[in-house]
CSV table of C-alpha atoms in Angstrom, one decimal:
chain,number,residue,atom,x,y,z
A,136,UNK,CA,-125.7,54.5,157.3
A,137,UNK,CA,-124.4,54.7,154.1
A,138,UNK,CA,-127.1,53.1,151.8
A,139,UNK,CA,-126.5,53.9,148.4
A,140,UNK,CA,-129.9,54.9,147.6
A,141,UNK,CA,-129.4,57.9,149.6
A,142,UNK,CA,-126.7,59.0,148.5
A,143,UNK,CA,-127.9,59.1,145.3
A,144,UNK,CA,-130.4,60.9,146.3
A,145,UNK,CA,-128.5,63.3,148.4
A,146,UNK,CA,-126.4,64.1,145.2
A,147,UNK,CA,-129.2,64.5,142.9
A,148,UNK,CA,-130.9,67.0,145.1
A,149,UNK,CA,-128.0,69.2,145.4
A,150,UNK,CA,-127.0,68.9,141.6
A,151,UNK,CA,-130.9,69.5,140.4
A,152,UNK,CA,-131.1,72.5,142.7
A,153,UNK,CA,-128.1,74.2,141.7
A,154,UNK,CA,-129.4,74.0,138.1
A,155,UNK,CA,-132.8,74.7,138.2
A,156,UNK,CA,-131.1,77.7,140.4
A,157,UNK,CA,-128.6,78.3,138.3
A,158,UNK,CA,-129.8,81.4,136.5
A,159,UNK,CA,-131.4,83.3,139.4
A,160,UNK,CA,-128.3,82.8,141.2
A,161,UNK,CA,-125.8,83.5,138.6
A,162,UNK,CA,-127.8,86.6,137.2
A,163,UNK,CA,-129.1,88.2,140.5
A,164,UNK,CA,-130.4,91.7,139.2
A,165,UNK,CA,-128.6,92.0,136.6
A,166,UNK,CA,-130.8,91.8,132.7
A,167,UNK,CA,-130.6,88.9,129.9
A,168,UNK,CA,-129.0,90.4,126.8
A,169,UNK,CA,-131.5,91.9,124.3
A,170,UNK,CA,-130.9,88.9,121.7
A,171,UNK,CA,-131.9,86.5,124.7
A,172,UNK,CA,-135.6,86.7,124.6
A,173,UNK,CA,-135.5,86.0,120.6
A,174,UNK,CA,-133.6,83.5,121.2
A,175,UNK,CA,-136.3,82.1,124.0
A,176,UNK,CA,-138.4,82.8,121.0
A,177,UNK,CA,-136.9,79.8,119.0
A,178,UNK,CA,-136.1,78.0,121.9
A,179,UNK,CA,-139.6,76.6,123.3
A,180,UNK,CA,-141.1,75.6,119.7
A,181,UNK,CA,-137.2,73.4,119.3
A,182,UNK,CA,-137.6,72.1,122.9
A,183,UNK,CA,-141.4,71.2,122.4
A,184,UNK,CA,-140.5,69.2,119.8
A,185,UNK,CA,-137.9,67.4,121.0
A,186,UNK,CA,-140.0,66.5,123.5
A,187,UNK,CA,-142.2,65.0,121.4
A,188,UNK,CA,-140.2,63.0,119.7
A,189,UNK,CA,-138.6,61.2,122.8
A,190,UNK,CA,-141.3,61.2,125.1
A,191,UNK,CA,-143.0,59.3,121.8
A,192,UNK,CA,-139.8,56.8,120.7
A,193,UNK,CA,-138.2,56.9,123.7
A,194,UNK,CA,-137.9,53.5,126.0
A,195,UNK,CA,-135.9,53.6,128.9
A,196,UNK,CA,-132.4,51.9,128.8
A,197,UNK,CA,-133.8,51.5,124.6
A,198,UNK,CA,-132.0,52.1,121.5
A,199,UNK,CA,-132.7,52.8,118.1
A,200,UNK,CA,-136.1,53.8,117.0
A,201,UNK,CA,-138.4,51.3,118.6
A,202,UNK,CA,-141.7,52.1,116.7
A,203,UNK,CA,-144.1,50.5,118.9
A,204,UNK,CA,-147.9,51.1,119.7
A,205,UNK,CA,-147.5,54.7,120.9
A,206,UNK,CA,-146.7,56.2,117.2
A,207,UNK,CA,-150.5,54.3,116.5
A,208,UNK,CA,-151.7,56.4,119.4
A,209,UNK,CA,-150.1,59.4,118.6
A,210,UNK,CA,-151.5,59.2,114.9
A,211,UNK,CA,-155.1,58.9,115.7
A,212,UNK,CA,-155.0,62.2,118.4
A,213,UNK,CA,-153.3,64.1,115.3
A,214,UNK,CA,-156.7,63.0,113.5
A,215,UNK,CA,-158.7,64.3,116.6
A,216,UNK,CA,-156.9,67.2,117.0
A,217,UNK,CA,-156.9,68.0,113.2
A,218,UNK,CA,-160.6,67.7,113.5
A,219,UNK,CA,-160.9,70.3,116.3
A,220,UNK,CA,-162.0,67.7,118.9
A,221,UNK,CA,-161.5,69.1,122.7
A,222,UNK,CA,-158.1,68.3,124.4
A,223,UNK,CA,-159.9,65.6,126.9
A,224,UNK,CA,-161.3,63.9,123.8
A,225,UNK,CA,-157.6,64.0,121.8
A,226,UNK,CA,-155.7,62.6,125.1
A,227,UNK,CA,-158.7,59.5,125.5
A,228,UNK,CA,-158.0,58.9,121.8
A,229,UNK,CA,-154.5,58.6,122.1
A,230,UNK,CA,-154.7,56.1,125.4
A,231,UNK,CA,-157.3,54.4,123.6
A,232,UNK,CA,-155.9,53.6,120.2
A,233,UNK,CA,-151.9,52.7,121.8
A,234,UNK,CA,-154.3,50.2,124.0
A,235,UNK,CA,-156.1,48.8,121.2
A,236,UNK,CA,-152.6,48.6,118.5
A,237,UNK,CA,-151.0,46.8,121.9
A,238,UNK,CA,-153.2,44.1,122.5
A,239,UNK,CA,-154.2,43.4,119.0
A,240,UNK,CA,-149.7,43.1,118.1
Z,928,UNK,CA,-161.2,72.2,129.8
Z,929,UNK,CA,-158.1,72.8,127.7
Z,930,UNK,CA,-154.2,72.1,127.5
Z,931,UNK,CA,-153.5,74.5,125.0
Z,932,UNK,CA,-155.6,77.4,125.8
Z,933,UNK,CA,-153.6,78.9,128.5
Z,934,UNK,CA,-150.7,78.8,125.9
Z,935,UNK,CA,-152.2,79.6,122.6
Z,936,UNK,CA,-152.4,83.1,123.8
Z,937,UNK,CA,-155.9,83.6,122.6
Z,938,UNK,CA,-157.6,87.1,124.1
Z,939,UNK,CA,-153.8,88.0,125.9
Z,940,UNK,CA,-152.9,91.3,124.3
Z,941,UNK,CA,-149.4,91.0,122.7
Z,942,UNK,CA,-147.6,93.8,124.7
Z,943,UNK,CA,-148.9,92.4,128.6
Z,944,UNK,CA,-150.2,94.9,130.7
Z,945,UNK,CA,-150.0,94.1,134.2
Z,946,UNK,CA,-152.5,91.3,134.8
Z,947,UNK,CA,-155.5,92.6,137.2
Z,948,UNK,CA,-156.9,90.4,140.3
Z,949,UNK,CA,-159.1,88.6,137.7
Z,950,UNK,CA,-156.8,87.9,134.9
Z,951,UNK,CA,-154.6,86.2,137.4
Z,952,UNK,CA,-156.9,84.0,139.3
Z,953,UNK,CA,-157.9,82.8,135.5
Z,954,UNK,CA,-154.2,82.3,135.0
Z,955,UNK,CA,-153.5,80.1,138.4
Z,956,UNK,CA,-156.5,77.8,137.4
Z,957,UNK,CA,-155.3,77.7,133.4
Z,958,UNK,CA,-152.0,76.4,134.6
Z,959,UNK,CA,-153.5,73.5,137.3
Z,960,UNK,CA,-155.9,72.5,135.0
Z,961,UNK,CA,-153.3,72.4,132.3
Z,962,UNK,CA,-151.4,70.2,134.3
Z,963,UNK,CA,-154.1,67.7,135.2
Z,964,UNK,CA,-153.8,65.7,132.2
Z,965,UNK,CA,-149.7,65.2,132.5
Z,966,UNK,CA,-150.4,63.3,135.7
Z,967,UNK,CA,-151.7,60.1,134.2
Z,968,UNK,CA,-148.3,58.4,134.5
Z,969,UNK,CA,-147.4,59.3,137.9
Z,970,UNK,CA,-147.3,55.7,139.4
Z,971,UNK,CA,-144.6,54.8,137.2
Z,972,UNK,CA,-141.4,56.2,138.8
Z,973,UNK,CA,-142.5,54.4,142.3
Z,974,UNK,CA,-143.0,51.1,140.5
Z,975,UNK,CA,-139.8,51.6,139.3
Z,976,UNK,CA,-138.2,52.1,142.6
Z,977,UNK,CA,-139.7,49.9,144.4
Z,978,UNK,CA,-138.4,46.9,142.2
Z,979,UNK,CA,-134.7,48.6,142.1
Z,980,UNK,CA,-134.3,48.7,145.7
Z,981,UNK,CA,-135.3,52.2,146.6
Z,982,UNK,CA,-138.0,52.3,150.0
Z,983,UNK,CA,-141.2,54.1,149.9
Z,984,UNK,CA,-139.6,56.6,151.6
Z,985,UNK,CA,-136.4,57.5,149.7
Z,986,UNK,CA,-138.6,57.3,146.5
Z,987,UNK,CA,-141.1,59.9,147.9
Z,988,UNK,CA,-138.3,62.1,149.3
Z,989,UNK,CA,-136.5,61.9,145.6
Z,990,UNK,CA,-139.7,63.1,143.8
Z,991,UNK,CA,-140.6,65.3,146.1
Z,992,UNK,CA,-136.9,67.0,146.3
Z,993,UNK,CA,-135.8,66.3,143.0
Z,994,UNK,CA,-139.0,66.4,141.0
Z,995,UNK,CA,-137.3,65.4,137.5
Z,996,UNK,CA,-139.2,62.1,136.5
Z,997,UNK,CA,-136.6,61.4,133.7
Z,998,UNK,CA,-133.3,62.2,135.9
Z,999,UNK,CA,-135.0,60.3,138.5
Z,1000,UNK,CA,-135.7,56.9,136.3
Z,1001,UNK,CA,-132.1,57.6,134.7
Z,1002,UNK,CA,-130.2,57.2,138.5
Z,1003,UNK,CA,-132.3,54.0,139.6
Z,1004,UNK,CA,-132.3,52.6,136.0
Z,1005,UNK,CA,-128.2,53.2,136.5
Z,1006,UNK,CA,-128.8,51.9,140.1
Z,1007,UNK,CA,-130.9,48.8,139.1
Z,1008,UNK,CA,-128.4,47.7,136.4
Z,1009,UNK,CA,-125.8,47.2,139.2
Z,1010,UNK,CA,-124.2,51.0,138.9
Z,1011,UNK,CA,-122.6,52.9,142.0
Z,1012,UNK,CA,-124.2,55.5,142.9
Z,1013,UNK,CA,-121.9,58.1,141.6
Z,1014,UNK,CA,-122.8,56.8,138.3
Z,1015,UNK,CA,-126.7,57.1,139.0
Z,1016,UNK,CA,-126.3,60.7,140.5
Z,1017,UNK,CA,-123.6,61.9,137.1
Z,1018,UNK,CA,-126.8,60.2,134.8
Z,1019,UNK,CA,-129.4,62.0,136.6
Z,1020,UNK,CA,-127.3,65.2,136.4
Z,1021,UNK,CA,-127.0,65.2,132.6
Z,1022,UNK,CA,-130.6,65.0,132.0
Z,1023,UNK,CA,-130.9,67.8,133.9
Z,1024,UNK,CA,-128.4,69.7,132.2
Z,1025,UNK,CA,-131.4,71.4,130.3
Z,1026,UNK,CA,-132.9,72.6,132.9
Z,1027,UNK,CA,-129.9,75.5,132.9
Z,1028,UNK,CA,-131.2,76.9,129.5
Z,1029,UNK,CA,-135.0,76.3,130.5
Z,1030,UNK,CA,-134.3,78.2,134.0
Z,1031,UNK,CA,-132.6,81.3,132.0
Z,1032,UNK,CA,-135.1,81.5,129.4
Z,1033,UNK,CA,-137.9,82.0,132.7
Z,1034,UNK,CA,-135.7,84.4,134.5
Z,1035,UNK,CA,-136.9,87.4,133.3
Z,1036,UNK,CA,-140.8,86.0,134.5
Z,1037,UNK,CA,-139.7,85.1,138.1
Z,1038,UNK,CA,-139.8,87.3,141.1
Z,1039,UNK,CA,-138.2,88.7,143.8
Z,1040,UNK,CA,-134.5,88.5,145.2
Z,1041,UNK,CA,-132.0,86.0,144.1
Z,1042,UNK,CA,-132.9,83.1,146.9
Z,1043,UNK,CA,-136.4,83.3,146.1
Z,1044,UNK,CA,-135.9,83.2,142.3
Z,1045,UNK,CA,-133.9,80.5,142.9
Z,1046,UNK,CA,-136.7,78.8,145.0
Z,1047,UNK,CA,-139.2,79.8,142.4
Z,1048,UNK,CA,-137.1,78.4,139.1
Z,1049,UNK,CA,-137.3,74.7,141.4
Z,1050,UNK,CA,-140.9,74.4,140.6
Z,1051,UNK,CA,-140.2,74.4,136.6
Z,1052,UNK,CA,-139.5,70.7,135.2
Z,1053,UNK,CA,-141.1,70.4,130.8
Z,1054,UNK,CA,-144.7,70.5,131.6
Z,1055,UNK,CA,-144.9,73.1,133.8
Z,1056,UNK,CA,-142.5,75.5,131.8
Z,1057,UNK,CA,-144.3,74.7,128.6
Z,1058,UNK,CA,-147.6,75.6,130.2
Z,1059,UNK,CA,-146.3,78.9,131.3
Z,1060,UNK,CA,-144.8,79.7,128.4
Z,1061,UNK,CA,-146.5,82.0,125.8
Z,1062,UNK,CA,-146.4,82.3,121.9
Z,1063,UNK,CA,-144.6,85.8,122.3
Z,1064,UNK,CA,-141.4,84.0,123.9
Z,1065,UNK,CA,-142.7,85.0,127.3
Z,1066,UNK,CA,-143.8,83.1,130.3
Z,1067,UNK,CA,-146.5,83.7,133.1
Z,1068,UNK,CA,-145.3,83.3,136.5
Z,1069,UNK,CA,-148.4,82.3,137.8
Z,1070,UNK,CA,-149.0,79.7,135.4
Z,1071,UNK,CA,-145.7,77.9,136.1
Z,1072,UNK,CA,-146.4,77.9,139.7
Z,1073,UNK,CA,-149.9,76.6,139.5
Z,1074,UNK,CA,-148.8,74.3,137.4
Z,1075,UNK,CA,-146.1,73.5,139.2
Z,1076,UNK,CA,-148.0,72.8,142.5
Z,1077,UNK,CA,-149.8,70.6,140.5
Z,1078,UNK,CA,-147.5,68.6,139.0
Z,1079,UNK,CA,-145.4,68.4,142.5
Z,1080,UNK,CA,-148.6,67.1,144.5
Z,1081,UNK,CA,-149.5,64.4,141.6
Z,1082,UNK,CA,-145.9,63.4,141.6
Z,1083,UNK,CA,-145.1,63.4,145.2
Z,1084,UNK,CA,-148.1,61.3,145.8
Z,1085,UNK,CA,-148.2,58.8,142.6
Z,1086,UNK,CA,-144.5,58.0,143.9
Z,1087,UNK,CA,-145.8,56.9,147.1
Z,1088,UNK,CA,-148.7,54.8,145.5
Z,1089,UNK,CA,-146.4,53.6,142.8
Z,1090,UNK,CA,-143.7,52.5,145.4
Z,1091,UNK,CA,-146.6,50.8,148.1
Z,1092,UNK,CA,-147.4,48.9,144.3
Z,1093,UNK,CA,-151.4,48.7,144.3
Z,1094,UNK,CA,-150.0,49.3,140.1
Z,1095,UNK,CA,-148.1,48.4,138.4
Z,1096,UNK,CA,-145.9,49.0,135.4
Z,1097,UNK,CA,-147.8,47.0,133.1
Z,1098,UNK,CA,-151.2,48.6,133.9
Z,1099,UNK,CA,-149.4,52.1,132.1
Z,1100,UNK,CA,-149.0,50.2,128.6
Z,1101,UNK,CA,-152.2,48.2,129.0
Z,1102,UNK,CA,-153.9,51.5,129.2
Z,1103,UNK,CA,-152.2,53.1,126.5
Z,1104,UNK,CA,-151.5,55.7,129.2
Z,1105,UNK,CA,-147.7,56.1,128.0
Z,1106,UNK,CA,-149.0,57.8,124.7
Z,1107,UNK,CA,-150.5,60.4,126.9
Z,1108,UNK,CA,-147.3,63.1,127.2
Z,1109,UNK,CA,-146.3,62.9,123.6
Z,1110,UNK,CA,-149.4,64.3,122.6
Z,1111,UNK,CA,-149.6,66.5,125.2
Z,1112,UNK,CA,-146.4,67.9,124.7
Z,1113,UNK,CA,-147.3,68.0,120.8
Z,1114,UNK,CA,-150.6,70.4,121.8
Z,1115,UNK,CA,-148.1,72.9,123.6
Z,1116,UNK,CA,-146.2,72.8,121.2
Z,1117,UNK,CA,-148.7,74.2,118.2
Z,1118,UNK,CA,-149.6,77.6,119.5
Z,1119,UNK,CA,-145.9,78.5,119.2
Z,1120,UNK,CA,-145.9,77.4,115.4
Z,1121,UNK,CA,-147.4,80.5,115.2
Z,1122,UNK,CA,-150.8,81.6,113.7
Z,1123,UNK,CA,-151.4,82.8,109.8
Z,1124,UNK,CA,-149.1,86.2,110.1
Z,1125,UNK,CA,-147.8,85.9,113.3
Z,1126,UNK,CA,-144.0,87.2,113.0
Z,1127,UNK,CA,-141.0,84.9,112.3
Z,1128,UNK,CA,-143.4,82.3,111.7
Z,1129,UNK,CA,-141.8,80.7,109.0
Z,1130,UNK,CA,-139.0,80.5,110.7
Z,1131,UNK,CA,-139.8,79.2,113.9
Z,1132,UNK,CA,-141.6,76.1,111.5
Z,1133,UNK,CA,-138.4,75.5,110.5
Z,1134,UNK,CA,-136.4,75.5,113.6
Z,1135,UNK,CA,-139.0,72.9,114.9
Z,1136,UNK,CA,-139.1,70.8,112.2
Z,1137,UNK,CA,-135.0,70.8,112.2
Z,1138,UNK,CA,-134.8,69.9,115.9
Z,1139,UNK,CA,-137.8,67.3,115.0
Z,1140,UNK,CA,-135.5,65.8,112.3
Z,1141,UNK,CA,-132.6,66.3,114.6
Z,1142,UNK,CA,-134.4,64.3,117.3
Z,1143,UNK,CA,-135.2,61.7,115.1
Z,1144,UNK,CA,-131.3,61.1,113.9
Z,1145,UNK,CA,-130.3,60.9,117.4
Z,1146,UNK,CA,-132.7,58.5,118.6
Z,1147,UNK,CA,-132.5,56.4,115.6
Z,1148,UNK,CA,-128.2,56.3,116.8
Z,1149,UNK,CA,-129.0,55.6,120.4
Z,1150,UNK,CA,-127.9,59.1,121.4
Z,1151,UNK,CA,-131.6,60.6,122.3
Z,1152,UNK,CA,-130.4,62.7,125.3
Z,1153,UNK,CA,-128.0,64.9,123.2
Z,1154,UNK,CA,-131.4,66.2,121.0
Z,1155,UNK,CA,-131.8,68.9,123.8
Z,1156,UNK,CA,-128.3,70.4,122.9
Z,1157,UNK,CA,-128.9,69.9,119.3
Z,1158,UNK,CA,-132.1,71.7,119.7
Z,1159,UNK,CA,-130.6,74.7,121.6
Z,1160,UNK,CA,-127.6,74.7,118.7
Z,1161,UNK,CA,-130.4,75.3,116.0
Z,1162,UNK,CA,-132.1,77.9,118.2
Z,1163,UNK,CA,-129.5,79.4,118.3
Z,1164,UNK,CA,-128.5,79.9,114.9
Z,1165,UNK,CA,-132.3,80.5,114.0
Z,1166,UNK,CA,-131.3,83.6,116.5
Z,1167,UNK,CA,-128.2,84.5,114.9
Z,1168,UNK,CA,-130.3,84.5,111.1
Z,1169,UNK,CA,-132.7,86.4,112.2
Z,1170,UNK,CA,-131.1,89.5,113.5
């Protein structure tokens, strides 16, 4: 059977395995160099935020910056957040007002 | 009750001791709860699947075994435009090429010999290593793998729902529910912006706002999945400057 849908599969298993593996298998006992975890250090804060930035702007197969009802969403949990409401309250508001800037475009 | 407790650090002395019995059972359910909320958009990938040609089954099996959501949607969106499938499984690989700097930066919290360090790193995709990782550069094991578990089951089993299509893609915008993991990732990100007189604090501002701005130009140019090795170029030098 050679239905392409497994064999992408089959492909993407191996290749995601190998790299999520990579460093345990590469490194066995041996240590990181001492500038590593600084680096680490600046790493997560420049990763966090590029995640931000394309899980927010980001449309699949999309170019450009398509500023759509997300950024409205987005903008009103900074507001709950800045105001110290809890992390349940922040993530309704941010559902809530993409919902509302969507249906009223 | 909250995302960013587990990683803000509050009440974890700087230097960790070894974490008693308690500590750790507080740690395994910080990390599933902090992963309850990044499971609102679980349906998607199925949907997707399911309308490119992919069976319940092969979409389960590829987010069970692959567990990537955005490597998975790059190979079917490849797929779905008419790609081969060497094409879908080279565009999947790319967006995981981050996943080699993510898995070395949580090396040195993994455990064990190299297979099971291997087996341990597969549990790691952005939400689970964020919620593991601490302001100090560190990560807790045992918040990546509850986490982790987490994250697999919802994803694993929203596939499934997603590809037998009781939802569907347009419930996700209707409900706003694709604003969700910005703002999400945004609240793990602030702990590690550092706290009034925390070390390098300034400087770690400024690396984040450069891979912001970075992230920004490259989207705005259609290239958005090069921002991750922009933003490892500007840790880096943020590394080099502040030796």
């Amino acid at each position: 059977m050679t239905d392409p849908t497994w064999l992408v599969l089959g492909a993407l298993v191996a290749t995601t395995f190998l790299l999520k593996g990579a460093s345990a298998l590469v490194m066995g006992d041996r240590a990181l160099p001492t500038w590593f975890p600084r680096f680490v250090e600046y790493l997560t804060p420049t990763l966090l935020a590029v995640l931000v930035v394309t899980q927010l702007l980001g449309a699949p197969g999309g170019d450009g910056l398509p500023l759509d009802a997300r950024v409205t969403g987005f903008a009103a949990a900074l507001v709950a957040w800045r105001l110290r409401a809890p992390v349940p309250l922040v993530i309704l508001v941010a559902a809530a007002a993409t919902a509302v800037a969507r249906a009223l475009a | 009750m909250s995302a960013t407790e587990p990683a803000r650090g509050e009440g974890r002395p700087s230097p960790r001791p070894p974490a008693p019995t308690v500590d750790r059972r507080a740690a395994y359910r910080a990390g599933a709860r902090a992963a309850l909320p990044f499971t609102v958009a679980i349906f998607a990938f199925g949907v997707l699947a399911n309308g490119s040609g992919f069976t319940a089954l092969a979409a389960t099996t590829m987010s069970g075994l692959v567990f990537v959501g955005s490597s998975q949607f790059a190979a079917v969106s490849v797929m779905a435009g008419g790609g081969g499938w060497v094409a879908a499984a080279v565009a999947g690989t790319l967006l995981n090429l981050r996943y080699l700097v993510m898995g070395f930066a949580i090396l040195p919290a993994l455990r064990g010999g190299r297979a099971r360090r291997a087996v341990e790193a597969q549990l790691v995709i952005e939400d689970s290593w964020a919620i593991a990782s601490d302001a100090d550069g560190r990560f807790d094991r045992v918040r990546l793998l509850s986490s982790g578990a987490v994250l697999w089951l919802g994803w694993a089993a929203g596939t499934l729902a997603g590809a037998l299509g009781p939802i569907t893609a347009v419930d996700i915008t209707r409900y706003g529910l694709d604003a969700v993991s910005p703002v999400l990732f945004f609240l793990l990100l602030a702990p590690h912006l550092g706290e009034a007189g925390q070390a390098h604090r300034s400087r770690r501002r400024a690396a984040a706002l450069a891979a912001t701005g970075s992230a920004l130009a490259l989207t705005a140019v259609g290239l958005p999945d090069t921002a991750i090795a922009a933003a490892c170029l500007i840790a880096l030098v943020a590394t080099w400057r502040a030796r």
